[in-house]
Coordinates of C-alpha atoms and ligand atoms in Angstrom, one line a residue:
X1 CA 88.5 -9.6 17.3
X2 CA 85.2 -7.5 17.2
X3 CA 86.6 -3.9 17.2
X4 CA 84.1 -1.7 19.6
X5 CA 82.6 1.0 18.2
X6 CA 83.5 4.4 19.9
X7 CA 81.4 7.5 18.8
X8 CA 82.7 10.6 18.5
X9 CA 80.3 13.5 18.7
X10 CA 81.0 17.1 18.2
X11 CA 78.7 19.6 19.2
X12 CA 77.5 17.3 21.8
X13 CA 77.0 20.1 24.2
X14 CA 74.0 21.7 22.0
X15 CA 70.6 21.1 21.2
X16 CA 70.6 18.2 18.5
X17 CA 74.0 16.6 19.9
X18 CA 72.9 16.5 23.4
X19 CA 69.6 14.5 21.9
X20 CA 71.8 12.2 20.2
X21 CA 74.1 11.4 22.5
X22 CA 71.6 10.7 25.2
X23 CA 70.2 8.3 22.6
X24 CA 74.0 6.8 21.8
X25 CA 73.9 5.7 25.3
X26 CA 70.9 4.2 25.8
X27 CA 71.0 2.0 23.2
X28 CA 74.5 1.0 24.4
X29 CA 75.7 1.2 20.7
X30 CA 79.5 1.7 21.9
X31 CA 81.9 4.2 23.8
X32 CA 80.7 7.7 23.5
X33 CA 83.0 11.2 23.1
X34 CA 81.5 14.3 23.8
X35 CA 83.4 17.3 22.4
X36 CA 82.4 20.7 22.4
X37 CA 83.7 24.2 23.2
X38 CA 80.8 25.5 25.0
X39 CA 81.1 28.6 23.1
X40 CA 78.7 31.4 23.8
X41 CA 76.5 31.9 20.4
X42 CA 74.0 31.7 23.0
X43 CA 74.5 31.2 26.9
X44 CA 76.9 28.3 27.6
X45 CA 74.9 27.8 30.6
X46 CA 72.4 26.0 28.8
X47 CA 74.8 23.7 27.1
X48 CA 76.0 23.0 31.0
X49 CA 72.9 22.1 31.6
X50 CA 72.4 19.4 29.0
X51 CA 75.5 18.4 30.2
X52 CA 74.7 17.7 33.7
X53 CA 71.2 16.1 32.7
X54 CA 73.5 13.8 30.3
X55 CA 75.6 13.1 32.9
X56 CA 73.0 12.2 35.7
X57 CA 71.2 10.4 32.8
X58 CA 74.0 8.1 32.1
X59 CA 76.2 8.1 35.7
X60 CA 77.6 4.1 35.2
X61 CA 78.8 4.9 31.6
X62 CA 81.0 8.2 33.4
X63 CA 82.1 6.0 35.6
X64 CA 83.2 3.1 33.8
X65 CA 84.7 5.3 31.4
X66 CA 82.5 5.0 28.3
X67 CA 81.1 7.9 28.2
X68 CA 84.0 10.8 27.8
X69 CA 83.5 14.8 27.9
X70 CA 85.8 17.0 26.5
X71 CA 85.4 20.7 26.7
X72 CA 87.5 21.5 23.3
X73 CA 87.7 23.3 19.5
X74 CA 87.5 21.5 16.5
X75 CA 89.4 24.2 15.2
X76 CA 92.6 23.1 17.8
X77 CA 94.2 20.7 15.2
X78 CA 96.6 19.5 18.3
X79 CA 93.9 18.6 20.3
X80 CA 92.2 16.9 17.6
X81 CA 95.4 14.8 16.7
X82 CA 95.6 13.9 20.8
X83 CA 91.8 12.8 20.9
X84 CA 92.0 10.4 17.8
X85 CA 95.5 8.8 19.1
X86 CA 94.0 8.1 22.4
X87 CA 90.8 6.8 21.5
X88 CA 89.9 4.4 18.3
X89 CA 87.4 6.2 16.9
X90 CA 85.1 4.6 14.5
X91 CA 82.0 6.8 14.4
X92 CA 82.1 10.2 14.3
X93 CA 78.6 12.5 14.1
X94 CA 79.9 16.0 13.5
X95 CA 77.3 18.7 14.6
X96 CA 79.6 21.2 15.7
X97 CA 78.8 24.5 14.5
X98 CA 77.6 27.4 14.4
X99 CA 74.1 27.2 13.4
X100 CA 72.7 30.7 13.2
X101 CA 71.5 32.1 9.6
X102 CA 71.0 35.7 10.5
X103 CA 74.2 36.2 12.3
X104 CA 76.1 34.8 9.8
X105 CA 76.0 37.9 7.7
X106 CA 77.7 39.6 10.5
X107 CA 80.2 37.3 11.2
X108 CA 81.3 35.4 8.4
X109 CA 84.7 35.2 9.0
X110 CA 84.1 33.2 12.2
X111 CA 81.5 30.9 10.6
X112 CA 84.1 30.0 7.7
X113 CA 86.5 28.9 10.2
X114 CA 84.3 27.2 12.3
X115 CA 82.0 25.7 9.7
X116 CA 84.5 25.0 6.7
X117 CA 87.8 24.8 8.0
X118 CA 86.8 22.8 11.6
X119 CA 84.8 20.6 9.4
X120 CA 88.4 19.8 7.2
X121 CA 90.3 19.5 10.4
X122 CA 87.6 16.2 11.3
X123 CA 88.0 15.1 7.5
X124 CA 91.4 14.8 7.5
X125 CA 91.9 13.1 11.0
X126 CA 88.8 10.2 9.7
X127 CA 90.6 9.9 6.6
X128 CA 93.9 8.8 8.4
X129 CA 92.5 6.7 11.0
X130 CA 90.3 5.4 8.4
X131 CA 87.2 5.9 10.8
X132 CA 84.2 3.4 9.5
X133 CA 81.2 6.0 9.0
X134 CA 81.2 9.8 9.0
X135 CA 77.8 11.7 9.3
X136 CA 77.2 15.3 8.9
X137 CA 74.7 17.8 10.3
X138 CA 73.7 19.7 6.8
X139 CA 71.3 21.9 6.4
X140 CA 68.1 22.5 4.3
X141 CA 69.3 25.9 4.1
X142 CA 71.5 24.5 0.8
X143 CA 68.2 25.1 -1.0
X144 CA 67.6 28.6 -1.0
X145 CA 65.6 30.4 -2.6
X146 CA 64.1 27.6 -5.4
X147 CA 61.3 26.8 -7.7
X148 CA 62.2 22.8 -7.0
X149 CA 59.2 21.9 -4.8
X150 CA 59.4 19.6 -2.2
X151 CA 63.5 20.0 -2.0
X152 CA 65.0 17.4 -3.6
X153 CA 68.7 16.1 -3.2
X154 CA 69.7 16.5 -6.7
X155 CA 68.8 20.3 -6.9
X156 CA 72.1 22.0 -7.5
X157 CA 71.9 23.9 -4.6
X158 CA 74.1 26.5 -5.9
X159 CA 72.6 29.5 -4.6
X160 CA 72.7 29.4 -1.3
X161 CA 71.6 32.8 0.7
X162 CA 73.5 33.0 3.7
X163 CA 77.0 32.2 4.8
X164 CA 76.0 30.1 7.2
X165 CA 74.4 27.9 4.0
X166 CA 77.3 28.8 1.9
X167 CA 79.6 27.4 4.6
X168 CA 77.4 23.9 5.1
X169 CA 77.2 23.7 1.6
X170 CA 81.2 24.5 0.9
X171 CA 81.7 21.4 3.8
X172 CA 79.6 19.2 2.1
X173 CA 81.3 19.7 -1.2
X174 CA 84.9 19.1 0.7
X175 CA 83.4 16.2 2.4
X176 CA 83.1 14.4 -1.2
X177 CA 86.3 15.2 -2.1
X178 CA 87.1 13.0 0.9
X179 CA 85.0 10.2 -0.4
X180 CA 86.5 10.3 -3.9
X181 CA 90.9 10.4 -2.3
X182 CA 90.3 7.9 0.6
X183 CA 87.0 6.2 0.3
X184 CA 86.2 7.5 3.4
X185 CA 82.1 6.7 3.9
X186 CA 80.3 10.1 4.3
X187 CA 76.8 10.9 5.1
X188 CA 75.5 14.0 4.9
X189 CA 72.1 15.0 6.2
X190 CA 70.7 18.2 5.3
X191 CA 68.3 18.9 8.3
X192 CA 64.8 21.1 8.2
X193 CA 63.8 23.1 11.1
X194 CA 64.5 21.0 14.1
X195 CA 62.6 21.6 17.1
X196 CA 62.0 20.0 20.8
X197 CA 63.1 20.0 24.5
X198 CA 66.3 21.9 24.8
X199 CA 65.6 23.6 21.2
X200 CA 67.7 26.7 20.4
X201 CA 66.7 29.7 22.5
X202 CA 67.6 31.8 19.0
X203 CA 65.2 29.6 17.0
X204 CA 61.6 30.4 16.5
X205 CA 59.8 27.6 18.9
X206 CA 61.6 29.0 21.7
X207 CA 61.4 32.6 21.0
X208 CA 57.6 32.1 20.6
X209 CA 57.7 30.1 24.0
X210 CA 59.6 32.7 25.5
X211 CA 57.2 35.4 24.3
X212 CA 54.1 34.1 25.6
X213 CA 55.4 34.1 29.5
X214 CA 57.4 37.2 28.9
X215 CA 55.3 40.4 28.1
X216 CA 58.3 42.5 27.2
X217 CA 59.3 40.2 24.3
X218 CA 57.9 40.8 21.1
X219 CA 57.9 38.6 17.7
X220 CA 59.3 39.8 14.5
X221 CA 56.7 37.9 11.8
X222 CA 58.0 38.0 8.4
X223 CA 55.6 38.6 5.2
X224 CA 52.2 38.5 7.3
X225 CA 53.1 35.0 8.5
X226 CA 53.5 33.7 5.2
X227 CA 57.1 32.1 5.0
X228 CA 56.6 28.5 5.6
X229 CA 59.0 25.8 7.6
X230 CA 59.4 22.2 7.7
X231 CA 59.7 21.5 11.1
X232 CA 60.8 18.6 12.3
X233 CA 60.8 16.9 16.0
X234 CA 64.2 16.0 17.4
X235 CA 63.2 12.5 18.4
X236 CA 62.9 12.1 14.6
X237 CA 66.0 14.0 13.8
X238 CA 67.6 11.6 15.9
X239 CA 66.2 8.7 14.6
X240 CA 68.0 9.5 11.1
X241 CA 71.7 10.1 12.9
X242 CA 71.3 6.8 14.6
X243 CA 70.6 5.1 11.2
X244 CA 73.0 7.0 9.3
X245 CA 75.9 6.0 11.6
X246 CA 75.0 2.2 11.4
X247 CA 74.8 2.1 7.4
X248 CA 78.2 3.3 5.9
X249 CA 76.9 4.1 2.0
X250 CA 80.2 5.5 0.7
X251 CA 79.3 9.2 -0.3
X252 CA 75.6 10.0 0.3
X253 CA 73.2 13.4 0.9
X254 CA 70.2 12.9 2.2
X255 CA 67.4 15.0 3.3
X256 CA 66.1 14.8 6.7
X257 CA 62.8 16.3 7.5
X258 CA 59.4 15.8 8.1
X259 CA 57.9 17.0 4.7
X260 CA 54.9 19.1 5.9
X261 CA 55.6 22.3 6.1
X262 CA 53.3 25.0 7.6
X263 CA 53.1 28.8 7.7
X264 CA 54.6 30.8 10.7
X265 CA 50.7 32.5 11.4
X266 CA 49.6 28.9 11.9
X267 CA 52.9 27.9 14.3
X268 CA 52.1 30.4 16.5
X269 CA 48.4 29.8 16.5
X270 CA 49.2 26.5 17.7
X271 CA 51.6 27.9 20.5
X272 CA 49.1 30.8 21.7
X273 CA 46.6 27.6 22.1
X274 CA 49.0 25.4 24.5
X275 CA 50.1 29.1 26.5
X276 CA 46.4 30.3 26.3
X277 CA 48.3 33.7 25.8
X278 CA 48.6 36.2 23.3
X279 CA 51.6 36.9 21.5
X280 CA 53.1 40.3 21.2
X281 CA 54.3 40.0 17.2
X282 CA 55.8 43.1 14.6
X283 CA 55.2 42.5 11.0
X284 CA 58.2 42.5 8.8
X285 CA 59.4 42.6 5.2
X286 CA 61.2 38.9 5.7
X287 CA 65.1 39.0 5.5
X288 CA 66.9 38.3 2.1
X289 CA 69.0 35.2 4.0
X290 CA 66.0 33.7 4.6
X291 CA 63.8 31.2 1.7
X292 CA 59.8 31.8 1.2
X293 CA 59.5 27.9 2.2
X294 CA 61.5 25.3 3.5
X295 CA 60.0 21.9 2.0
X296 CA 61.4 18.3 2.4
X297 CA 61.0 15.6 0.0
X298 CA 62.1 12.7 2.5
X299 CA 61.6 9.6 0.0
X300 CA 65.3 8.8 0.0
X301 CA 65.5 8.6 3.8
X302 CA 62.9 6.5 3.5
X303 CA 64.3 4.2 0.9
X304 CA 67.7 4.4 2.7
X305 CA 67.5 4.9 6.5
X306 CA 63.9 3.4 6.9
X307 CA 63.4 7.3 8.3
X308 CA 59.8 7.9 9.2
X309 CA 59.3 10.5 11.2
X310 CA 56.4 10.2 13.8
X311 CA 55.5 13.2 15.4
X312 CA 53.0 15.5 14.3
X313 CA 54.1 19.4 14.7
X314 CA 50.8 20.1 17.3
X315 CA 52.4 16.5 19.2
X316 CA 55.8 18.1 19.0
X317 CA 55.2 21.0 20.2
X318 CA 52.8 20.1 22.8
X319 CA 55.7 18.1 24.6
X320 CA 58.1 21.2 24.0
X321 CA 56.0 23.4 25.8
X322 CA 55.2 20.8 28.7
X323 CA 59.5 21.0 28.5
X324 CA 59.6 24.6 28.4
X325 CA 57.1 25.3 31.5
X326 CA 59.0 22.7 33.6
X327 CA 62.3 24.6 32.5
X328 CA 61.1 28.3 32.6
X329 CA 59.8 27.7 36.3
X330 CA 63.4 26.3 37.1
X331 CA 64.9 29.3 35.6
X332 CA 62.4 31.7 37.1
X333 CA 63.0 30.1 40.6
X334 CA 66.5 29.6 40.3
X335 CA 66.6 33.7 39.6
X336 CA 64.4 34.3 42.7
X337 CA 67.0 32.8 45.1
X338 CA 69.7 35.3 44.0
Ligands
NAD1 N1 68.6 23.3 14.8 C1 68.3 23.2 13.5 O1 67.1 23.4 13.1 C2 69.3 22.8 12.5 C3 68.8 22.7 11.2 C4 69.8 22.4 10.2 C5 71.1 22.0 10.6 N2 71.4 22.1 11.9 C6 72.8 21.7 12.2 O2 72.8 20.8 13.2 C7 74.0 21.0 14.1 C8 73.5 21.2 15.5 O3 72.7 22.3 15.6 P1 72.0 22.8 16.9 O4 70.7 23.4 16.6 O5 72.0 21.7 17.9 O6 73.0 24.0 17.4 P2 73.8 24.2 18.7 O7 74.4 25.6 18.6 O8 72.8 24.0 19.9 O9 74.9 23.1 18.8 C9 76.2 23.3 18.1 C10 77.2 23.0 19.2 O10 78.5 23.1 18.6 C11 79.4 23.7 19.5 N3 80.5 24.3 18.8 C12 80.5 25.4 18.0 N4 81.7 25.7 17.5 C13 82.5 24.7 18.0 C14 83.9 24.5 17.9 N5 84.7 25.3 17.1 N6 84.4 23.4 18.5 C15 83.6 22.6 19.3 N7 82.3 22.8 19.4 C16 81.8 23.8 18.8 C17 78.6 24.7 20.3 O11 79.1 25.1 21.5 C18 77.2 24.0 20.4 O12 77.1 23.4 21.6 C19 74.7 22.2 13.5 O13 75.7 21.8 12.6 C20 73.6 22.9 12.7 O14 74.2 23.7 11.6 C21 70.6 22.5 12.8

């Protein structure tokens, strides 16, 4: 007997997990779990909302029970136990986090338990059920501060300058350990600035976004608009999660990113051009947690996941802000009828 595949997906309630879920489900691939706490790094009313546009998205899987919600902690060990007795998971796409690198310094405590120990709780449950591919969200912040340019998997990646790194970098570490006792098949991918329709309202797309409809917001621009990212369109992003979770490769790490990284001066050129509107910005000395450059070298996702990402960052953000003005006048209005 073919045994179905059922995808469990935690962090599903956020930016990159809402993405790939609705992308689970359309290509049918199997019986999706959505679990998440809706915690409030930032307002759970915006996870609701990716929520309810999943679940109007994909009404027949709701209702024919293939397509699961659960509002829940992957630090509730119980709960965890219940969800993997109850349903065979095969797949599981762990994104659950938190994500933030600046308010990690302040709260490291919380990201250790979240991050490192929530992570272990998911390790050890797809190690007993002997669950057939594990992928996790990584980050390029692993990297640091480095000389290694592009970033390259095999750098050491010992110096990591946040504990939110630290923390992804710790989970990937204990994640291998898993590989090596029980064989369990472990993919990590180590993503680089993600961007796109729901995107993080602490991230710098959104902030910039929010900054040129909102004269009272002001941009902090670190090192004259120096520092340079690699970002990277969620439809891409995506692309790599769906073909890490088909390929089981035993233990792998693999970069995800689109490998053309451009200064912050020129990002928000590009997003003062689609707004027509100026930007208030504040220069600043840039904070020690964050790298000069984030830079991907993506030739082993290309080798192993066929990854090729396809969207050009003026594309990308061109249909982030045609997302964002359809959303801001839905927020604006929905604030008007109070
Ligand atoms: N956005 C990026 O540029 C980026 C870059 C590199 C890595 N990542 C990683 O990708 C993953 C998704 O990031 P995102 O940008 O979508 O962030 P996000 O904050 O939008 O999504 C994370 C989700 O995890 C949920 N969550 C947090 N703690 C939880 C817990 N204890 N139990 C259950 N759910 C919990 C949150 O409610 C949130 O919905 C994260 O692991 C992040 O570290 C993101």
């Amino acid at each position: 007997m073919v045994k179905s595949n059922v995808y469990l997906v935690t962090g599903g309630a956020g930016f990159i997990g809402s993405h790939l879920i609705d992308r689970l489900l359309e290509l049918n691939l199997g019986n999706v779990i959505l679990l998440d706490n809706f915690n409030d790094y930032y307002s759970p009313l915006i996870k609701q909302r990716n929520v309810s546009l999943l679940e109007s998205r994909h009404r027949d899987r709701l209702f024919d029970g293939s397509f699961i919600i659960i509002r829940g902690d992957i630090n509730d060990l119980e709960l965890l136990k219940i969800i993997f007795n109850k349903y065979n998971i095969t797949h599981i796409a762990h994104l659950a986090a938190l994500a933030g690198v600046r308010s990690s310094t302040s709260q490291t405590g919380k990201y250790m338990e979240i991050n490192y120990n929530g992570t272990q709780n998911l390790l050890e449950l797809a190690a007993s059920y002997k669950i057939t591919q594990f992928v996790f969200a990584s980050t390029s912040s692993v990297y640091g501060q480095t000389d290694i340019l592009p970033f390259i998997e095999t750098d050491s990646c010992s110096k990591p300058l946040s504990p939110y790194a630290a923390t992804k970098r710790a989970a990937e570490m204990l994640a291998y350990v898993y590989n090596n006792m029980h064989g369990l098949n472990i993919t990590i991918l180590r993503l680089f600035n993600v961007y796109g329709p729901r995107g993080r309202p602490d991230m710098m797309p959104m902030k910039l976004m929010q900054a040129s409809v909102d004269r009272t917001y002001t941009i902090d621009v670190f090192d004259n608009g120096e520092i340079k990212r690699d970002w990277t369109y969620v439809d891409d992003v995506i692309d790599g999660f769906i073909s890490a979770l088909k390929q089981p490769l035993g233990y792998e790490i693999i970069n995800i990113g689109c490998g053309n990284p451009i200064k912050l001066s020129t990002f928000i050129e590009h997003i003062e051009n689609l707004s027509g509107e100026d930007i208030s910005k504040r220069p600043m000395k840039s904070h020690k947690t964050e790298p000069s450059i984030t830079y991907c070298d993506n030739s082993k996702a290309r080798k192993l996941l066929n990854f090729s990402p396809k969207t050009s960052v003026r594309e990308g953000l061109e249909k982030t802000w045609n997302w964002f003005q359809e959303e801001y006048a839905v927020l604006v209005s929905s604030d008007d009828s109070d």
